[in-house]
mmCIF file of C-alpha atoms and ligand atoms in Angstrom:
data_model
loop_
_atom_site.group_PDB
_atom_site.id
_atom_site.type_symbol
_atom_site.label_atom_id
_atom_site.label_comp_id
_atom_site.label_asym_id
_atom_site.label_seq_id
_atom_site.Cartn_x
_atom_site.Cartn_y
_atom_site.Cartn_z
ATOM 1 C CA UNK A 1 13.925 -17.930 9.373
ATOM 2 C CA UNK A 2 12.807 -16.269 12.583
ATOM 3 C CA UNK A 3 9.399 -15.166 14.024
ATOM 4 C CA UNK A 4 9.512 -12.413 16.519
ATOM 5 C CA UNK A 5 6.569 -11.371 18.632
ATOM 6 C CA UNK A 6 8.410 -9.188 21.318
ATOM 7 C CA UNK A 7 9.835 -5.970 19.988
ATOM 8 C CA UNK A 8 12.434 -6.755 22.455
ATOM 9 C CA UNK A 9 13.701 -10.134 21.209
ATOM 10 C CA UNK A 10 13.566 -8.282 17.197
ATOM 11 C CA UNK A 11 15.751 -5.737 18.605
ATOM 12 C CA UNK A 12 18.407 -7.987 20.469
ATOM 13 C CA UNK A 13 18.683 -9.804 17.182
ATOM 14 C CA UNK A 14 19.043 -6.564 14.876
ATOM 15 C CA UNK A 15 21.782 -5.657 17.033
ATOM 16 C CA UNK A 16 23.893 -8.328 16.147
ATOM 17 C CA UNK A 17 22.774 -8.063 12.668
ATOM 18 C CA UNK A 18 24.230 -4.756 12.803
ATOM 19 C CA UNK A 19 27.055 -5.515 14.353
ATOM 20 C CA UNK A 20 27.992 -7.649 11.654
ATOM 21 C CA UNK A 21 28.055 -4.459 8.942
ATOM 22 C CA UNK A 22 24.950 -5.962 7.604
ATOM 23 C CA UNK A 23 21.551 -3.658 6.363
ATOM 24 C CA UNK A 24 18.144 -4.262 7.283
ATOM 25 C CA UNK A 25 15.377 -4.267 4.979
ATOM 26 C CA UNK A 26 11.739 -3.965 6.277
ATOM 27 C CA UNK A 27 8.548 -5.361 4.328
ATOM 28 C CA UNK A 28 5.643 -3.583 6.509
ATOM 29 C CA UNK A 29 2.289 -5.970 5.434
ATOM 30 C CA UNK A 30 -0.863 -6.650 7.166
ATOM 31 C CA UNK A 31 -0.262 -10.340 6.060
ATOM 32 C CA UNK A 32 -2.594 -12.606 4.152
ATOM 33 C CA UNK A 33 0.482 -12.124 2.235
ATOM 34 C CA UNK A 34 0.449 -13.029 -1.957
ATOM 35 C CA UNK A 35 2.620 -12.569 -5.232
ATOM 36 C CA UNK A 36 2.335 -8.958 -4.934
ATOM 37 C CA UNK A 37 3.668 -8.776 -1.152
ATOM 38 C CA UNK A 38 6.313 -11.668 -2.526
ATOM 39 C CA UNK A 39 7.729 -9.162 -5.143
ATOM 40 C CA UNK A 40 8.743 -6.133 -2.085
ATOM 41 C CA UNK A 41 10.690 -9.325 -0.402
ATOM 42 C CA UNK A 42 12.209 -10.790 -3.085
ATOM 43 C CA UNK A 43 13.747 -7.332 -3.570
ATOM 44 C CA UNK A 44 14.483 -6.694 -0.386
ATOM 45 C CA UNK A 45 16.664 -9.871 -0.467
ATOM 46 C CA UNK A 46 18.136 -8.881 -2.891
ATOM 47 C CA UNK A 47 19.379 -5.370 -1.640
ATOM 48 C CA UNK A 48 19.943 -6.148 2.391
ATOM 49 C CA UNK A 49 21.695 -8.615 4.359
ATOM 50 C CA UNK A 50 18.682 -9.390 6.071
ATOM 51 C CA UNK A 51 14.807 -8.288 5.428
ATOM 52 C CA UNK A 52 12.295 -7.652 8.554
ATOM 53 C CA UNK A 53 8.848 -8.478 7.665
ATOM 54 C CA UNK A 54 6.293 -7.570 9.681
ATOM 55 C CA UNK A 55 2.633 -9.379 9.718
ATOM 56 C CA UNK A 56 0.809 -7.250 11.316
ATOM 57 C CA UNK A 57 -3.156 -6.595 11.264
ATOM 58 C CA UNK A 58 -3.190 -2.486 12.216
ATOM 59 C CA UNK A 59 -6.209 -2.086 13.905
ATOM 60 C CA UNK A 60 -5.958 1.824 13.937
ATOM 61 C CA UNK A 61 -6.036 1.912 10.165
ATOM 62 C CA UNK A 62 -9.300 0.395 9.826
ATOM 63 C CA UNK A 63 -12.230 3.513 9.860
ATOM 64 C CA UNK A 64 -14.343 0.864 9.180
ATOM 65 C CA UNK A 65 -14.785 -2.534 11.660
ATOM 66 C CA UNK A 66 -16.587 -4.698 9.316
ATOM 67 C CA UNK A 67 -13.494 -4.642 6.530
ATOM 68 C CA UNK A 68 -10.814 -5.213 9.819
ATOM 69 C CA UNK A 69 -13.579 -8.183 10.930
ATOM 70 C CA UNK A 70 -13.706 -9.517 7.333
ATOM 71 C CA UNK A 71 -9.953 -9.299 6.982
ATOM 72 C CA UNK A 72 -7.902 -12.787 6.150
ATOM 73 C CA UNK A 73 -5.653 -13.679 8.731
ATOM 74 C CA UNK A 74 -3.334 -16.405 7.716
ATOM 75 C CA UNK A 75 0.133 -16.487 10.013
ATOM 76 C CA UNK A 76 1.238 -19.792 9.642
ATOM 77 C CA UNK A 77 1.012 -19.504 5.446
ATOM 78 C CA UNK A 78 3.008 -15.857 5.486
ATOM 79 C CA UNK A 79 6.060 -16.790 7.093
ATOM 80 C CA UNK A 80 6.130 -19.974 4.700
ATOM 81 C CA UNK A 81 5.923 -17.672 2.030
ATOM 82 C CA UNK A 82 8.302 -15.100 3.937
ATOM 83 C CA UNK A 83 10.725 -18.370 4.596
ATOM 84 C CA UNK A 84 9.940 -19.192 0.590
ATOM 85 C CA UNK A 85 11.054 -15.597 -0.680
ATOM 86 C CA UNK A 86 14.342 -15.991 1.588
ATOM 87 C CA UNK A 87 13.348 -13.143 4.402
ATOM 88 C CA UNK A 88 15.526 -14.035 7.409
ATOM 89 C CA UNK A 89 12.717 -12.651 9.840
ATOM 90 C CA UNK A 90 8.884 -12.272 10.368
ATOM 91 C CA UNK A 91 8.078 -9.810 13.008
ATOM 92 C CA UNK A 92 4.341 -10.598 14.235
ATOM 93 C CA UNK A 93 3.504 -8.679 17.604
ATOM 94 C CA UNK A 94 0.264 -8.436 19.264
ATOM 95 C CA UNK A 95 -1.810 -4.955 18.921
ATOM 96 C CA UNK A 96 -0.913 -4.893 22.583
ATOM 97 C CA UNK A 97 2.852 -5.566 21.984
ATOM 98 C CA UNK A 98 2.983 -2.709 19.021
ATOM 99 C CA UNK A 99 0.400 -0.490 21.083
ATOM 100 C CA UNK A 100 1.023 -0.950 24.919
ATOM 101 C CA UNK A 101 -0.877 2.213 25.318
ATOM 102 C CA UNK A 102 -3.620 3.849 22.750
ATOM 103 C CA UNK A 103 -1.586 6.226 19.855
ATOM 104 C CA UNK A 104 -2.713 9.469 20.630
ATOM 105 C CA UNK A 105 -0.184 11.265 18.045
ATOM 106 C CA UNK A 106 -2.140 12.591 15.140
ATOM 107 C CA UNK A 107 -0.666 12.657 11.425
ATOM 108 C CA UNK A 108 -1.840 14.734 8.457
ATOM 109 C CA UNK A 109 0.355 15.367 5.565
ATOM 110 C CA UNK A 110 -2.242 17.495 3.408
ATOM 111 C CA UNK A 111 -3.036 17.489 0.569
ATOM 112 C CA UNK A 112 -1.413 13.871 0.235
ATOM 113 C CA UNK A 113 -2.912 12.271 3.387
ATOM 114 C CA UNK A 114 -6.572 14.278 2.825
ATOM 115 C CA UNK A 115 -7.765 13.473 -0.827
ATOM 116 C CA UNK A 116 -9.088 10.725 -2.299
ATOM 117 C CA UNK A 117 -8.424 7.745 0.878
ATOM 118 C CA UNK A 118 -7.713 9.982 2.695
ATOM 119 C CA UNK A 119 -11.282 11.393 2.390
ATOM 120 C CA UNK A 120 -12.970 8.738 2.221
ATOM 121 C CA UNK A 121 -11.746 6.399 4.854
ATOM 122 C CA UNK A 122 -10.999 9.137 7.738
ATOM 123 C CA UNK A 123 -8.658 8.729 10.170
ATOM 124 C CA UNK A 124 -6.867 5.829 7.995
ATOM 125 C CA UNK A 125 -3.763 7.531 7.063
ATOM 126 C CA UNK A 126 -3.103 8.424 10.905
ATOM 127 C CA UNK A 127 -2.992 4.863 11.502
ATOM 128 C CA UNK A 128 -0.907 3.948 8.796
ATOM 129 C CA UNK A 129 1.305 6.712 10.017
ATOM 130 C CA UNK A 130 1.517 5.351 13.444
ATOM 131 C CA UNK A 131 2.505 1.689 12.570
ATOM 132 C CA UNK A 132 4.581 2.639 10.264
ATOM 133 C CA UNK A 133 6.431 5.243 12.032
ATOM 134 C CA UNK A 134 6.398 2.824 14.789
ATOM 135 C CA UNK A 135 8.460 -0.034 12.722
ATOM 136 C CA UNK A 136 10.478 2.738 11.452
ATOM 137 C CA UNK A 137 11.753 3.009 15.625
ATOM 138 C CA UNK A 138 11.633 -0.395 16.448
ATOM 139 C CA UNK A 139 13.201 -1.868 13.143
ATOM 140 C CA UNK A 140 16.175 0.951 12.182
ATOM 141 C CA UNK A 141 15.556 -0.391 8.677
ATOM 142 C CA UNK A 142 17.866 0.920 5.666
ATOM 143 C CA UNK A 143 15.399 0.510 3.668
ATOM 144 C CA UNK A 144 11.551 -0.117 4.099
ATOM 145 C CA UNK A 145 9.408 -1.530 0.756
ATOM 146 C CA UNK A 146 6.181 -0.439 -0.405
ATOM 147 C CA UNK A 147 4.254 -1.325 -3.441
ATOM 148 C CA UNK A 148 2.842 1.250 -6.127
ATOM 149 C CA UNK A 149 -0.178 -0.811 -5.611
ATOM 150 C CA UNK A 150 -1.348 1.108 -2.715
ATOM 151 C CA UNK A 151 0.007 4.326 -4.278
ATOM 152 C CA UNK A 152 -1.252 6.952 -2.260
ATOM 153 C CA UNK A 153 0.107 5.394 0.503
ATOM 154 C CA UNK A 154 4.019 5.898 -0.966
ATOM 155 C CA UNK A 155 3.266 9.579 -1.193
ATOM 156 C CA UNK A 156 2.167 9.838 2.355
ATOM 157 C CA UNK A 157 4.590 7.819 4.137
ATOM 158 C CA UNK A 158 7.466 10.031 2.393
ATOM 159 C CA UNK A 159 5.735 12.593 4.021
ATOM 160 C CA UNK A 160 5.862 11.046 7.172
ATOM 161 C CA UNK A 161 9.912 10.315 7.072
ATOM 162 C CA UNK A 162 10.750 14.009 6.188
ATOM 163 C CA UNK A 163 8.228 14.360 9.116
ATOM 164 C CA UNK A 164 10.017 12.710 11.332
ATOM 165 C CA UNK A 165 13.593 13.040 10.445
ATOM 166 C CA UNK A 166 13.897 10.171 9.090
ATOM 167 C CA UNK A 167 14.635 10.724 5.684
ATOM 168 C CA UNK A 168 18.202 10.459 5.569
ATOM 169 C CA UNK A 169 17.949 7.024 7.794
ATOM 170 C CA UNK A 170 15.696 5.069 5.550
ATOM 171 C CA UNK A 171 15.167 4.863 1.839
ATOM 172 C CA UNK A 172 11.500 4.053 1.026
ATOM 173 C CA UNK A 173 11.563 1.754 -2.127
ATOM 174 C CA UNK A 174 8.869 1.762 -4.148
ATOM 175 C CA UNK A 175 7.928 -1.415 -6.288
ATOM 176 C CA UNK A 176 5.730 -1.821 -9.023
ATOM 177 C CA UNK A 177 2.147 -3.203 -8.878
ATOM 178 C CA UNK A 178 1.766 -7.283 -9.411
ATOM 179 C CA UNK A 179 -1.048 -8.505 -11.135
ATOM 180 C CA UNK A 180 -3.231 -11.193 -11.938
ATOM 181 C CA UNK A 181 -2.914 -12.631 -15.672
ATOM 182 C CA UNK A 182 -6.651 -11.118 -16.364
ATOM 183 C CA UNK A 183 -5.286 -7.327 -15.137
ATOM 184 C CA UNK A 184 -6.738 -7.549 -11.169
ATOM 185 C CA UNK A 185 -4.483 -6.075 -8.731
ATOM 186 C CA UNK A 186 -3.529 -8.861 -6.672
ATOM 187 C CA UNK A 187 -4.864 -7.530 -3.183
ATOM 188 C CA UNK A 188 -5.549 -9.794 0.167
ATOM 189 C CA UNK A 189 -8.593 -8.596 -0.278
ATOM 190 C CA UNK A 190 -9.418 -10.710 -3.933
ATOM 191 C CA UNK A 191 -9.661 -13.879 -1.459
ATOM 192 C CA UNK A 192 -13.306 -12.424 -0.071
ATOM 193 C CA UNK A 193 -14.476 -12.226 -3.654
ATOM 194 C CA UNK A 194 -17.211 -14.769 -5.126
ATOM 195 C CA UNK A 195 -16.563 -16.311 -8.207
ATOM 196 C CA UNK A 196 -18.894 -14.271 -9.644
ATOM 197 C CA UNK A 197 -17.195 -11.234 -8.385
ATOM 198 C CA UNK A 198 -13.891 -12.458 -9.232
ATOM 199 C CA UNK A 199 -15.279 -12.741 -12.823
ATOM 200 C CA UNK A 200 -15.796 -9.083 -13.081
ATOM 201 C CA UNK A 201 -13.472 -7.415 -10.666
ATOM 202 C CA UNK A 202 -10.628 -7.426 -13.866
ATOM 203 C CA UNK A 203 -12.994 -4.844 -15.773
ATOM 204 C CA UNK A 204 -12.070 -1.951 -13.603
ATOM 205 C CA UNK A 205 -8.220 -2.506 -14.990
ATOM 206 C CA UNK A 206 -9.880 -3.280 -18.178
ATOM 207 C CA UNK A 207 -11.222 0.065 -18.051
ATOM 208 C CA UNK A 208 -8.475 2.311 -16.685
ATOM 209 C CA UNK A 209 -5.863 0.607 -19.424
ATOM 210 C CA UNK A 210 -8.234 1.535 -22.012
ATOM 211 C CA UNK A 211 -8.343 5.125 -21.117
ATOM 212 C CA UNK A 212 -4.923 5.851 -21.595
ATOM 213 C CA UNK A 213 -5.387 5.891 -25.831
ATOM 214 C CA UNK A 214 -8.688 6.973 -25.453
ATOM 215 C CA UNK A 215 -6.914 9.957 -23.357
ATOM 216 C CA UNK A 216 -4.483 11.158 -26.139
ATOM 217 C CA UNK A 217 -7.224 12.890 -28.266
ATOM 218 C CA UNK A 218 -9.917 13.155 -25.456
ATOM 219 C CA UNK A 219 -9.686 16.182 -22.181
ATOM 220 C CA UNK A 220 -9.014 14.964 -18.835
ATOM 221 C CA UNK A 221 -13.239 15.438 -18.105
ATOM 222 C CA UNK A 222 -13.931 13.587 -20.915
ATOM 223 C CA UNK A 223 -11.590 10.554 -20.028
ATOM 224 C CA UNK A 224 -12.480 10.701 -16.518
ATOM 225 C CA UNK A 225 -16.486 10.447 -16.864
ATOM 226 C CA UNK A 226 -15.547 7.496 -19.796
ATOM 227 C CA UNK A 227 -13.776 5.396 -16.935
ATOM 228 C CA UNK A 228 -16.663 6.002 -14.566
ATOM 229 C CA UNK A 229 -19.233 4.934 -17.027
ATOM 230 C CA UNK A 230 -17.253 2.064 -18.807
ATOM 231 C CA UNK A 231 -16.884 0.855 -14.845
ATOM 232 C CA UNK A 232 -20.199 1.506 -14.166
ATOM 233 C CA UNK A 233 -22.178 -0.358 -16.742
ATOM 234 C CA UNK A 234 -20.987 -3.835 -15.496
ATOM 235 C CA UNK A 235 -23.529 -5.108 -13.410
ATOM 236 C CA UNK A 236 -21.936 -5.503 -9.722
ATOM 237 C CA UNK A 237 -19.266 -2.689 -10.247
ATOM 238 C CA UNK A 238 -19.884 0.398 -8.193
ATOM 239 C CA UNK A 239 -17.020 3.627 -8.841
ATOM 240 C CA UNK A 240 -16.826 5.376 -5.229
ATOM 241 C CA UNK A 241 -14.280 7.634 -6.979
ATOM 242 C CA UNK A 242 -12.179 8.200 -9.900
ATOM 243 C CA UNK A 243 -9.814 10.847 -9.665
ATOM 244 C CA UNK A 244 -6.799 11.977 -12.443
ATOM 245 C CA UNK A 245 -4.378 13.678 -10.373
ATOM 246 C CA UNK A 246 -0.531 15.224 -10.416
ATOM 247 C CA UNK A 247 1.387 12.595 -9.499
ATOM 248 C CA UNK A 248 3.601 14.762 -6.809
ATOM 249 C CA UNK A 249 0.490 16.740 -4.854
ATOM 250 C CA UNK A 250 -2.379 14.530 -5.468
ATOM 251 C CA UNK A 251 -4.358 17.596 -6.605
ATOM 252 C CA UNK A 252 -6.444 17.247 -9.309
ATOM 253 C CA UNK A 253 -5.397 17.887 -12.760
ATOM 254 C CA UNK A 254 -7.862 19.911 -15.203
ATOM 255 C CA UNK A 255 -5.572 19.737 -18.328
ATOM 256 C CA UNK A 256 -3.317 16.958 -19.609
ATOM 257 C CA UNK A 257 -0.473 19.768 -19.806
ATOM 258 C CA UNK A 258 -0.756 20.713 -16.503
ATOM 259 C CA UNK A 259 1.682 18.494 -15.028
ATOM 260 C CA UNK A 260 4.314 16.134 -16.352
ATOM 261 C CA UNK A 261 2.703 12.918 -14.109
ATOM 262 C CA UNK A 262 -0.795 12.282 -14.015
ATOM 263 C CA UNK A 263 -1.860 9.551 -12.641
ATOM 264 C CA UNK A 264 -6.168 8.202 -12.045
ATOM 265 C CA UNK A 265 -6.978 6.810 -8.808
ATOM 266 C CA UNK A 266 -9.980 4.685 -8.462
ATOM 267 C CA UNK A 267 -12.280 3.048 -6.028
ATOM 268 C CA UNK A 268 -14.382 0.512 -6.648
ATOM 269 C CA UNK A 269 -17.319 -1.344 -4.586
ATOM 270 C CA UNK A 270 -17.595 -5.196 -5.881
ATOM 271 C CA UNK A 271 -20.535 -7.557 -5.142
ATOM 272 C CA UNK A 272 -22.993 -7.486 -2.464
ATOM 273 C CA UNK A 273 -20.767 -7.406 0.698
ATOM 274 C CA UNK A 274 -19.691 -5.396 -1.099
ATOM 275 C CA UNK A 275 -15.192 -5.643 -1.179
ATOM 276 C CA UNK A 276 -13.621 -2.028 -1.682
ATOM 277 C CA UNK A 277 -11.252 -2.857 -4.648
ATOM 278 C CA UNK A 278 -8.225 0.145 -5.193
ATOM 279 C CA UNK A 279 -6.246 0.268 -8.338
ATOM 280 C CA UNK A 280 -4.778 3.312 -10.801
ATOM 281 C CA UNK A 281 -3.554 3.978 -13.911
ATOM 282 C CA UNK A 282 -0.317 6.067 -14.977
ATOM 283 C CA UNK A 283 -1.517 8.590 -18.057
ATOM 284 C CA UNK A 284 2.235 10.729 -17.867
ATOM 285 C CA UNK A 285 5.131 9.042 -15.946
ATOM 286 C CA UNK A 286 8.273 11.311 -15.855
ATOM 287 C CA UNK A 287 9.994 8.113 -15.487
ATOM 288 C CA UNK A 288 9.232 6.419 -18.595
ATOM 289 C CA UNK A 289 9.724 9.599 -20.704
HETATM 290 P P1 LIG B 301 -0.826 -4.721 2.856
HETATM 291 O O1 LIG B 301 -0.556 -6.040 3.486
HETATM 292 O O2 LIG B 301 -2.040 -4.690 1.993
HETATM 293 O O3 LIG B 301 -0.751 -3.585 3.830
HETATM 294 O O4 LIG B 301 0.370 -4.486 1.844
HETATM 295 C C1 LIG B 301 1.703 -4.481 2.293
HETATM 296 C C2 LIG B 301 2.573 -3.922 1.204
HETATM 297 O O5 LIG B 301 2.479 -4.749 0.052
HETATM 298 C C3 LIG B 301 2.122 -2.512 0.791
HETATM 299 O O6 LIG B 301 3.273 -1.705 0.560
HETATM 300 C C4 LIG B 301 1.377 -2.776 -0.481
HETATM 301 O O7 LIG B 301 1.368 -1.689 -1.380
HETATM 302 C C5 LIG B 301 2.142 -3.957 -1.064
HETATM 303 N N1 LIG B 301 1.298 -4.670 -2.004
HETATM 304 C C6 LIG B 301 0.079 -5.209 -1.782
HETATM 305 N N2 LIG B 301 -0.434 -5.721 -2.921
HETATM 306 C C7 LIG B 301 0.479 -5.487 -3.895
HETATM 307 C C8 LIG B 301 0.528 -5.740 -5.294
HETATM 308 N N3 LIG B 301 -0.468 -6.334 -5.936
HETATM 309 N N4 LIG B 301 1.631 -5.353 -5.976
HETATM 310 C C9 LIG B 301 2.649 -4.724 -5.331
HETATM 311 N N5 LIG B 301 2.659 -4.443 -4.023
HETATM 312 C C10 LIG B 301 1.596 -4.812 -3.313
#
């Protein structure tokens, strides 16, 4: 396996790569990489003749300092894990390599990019939107892998291909969520937990799984305020937002008949620091029917 840092010496490879009729698969991560970045490898292995994956810590996606401060960086463990999953690259450029000048382009994709994280953390969909359009340019990928586990962020970055033509270049994969054994999305973020958070982080799955019977003879209101509450009453847990939305416009959805996917979003605060934990729950999923 080899680790790029100039976007130069990435391209001069991928254009013998190329050359040789193979496909490119790219795994965009922010590193601190774990089982549930392992699992968008794995597949892209599996479906290219060679997979790009880039460690890269986005500055311009971070509204708030503190959580990119806070943020695990851990190069040397990712590509083993990259080299482990059987990627044939790890792209891992400096903010000044991937930003050589300041992004000025703005993105908005409303409603996608505006509700829920996109209200809450302002401006962090832009940046997300410039790194990945930026890999998108650099990288030529056939495909590009992102997990359900950051969910929103699928429905904004296809947004962002029609956007910028590149829909018919790349295929954005989507991959299901990986979790721990006790229910926790597996996030890089789980490693800044306390035991003691740890211990009760697995309640907000806890929660949202449990609402999907409760929600087949309750209204969407009903099920909504009895995820808030169930969430609430642990000691430590703190909902920022719980929202059951279409699964297609990310608007919310009044009546369980209004749409044929509903999904429920959720936010949680953890702990003292305290860590912003994201997870969601599918209540109607056209593909399972
Ligand atoms: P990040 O490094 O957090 O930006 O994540 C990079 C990619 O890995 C994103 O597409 C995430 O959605 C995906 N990912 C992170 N955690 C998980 C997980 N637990 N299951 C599936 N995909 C994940």
């Amino acid at each position: 396996m080899k680790v790029f840092k100039k976007i130069v010496d990435l391209q001069n490879e991928l254009f013998l790569v190329r050359k040789e009729g193979k496909e490119i698969g790219l795994v965009p991560t922010m590193g601190a990489l774990h089982e549930g970045h392992a699992s968008l490898i794995k597949r892209s292995v599996k479906e290219n003749g060679a997979t790009v994956v880039s460690v890269f810590l986005n500055p311009t996606q971070f509204n708030d300092k503190g959580d990119l401060g806070r943020y695990p960086r851990t190069l040397e463990a990712d590509c083993k894990l990259c080299e482990a999953c059987g990627a044939q690259y790890v792209f891992a450029p400096s903010v000044e390599e991937m930003y050589p000048t300041p992004d000025t382009r703005h993105f908005e994709f409303p409603p996608q990019s505006t509700v829920m994280e996109g209200a809450k953390r302002p401006g962090h969909f832009n940046g997300v939107c410039q790194v990945v359009s930026r890999l998108f340019y650099i990288v030529k990928p056939n495909r590009a892998y992102f997990g359900e586990k950051d969910w929103q962020q699928i429905a904004v970055v296809k947004r962002l291909v029609n956007y910028i033509g590149y829909d018919r270049l790349v295929h954005i994969v989507e991959c299901p969520i990986v979790r721990d054994e006790d229910g926790l999305a597996k996030s890089s973020r789980n490693t800044l937990l306390t035991p003691e958070e740890r211990a009760i982080a697995p309640n907000i799955y806890k929660a949202l799984k449990a609402s999907v019977d409760y929600a087949k003879d309750h209204t969407v209101a009903e099920t909504h305020d009895k995820v808030v509450a169930d969430i609430n009453a642990i000691d430590g847990l703190d909902v920022e937002y719980f929202e059951i939305v279409d699964g297609n416009t990310l608007l919310d959805v009044n009546n369980w008949n209004d749409s044929g996917y509903v999904v429920g979003c959720i936010t949680v605060y953890c702990g003292h620091t305290p860590i912003r934990l994201i997870d969601h729950v599918k209540y109607k999923d056209p593909e399972t029917k």
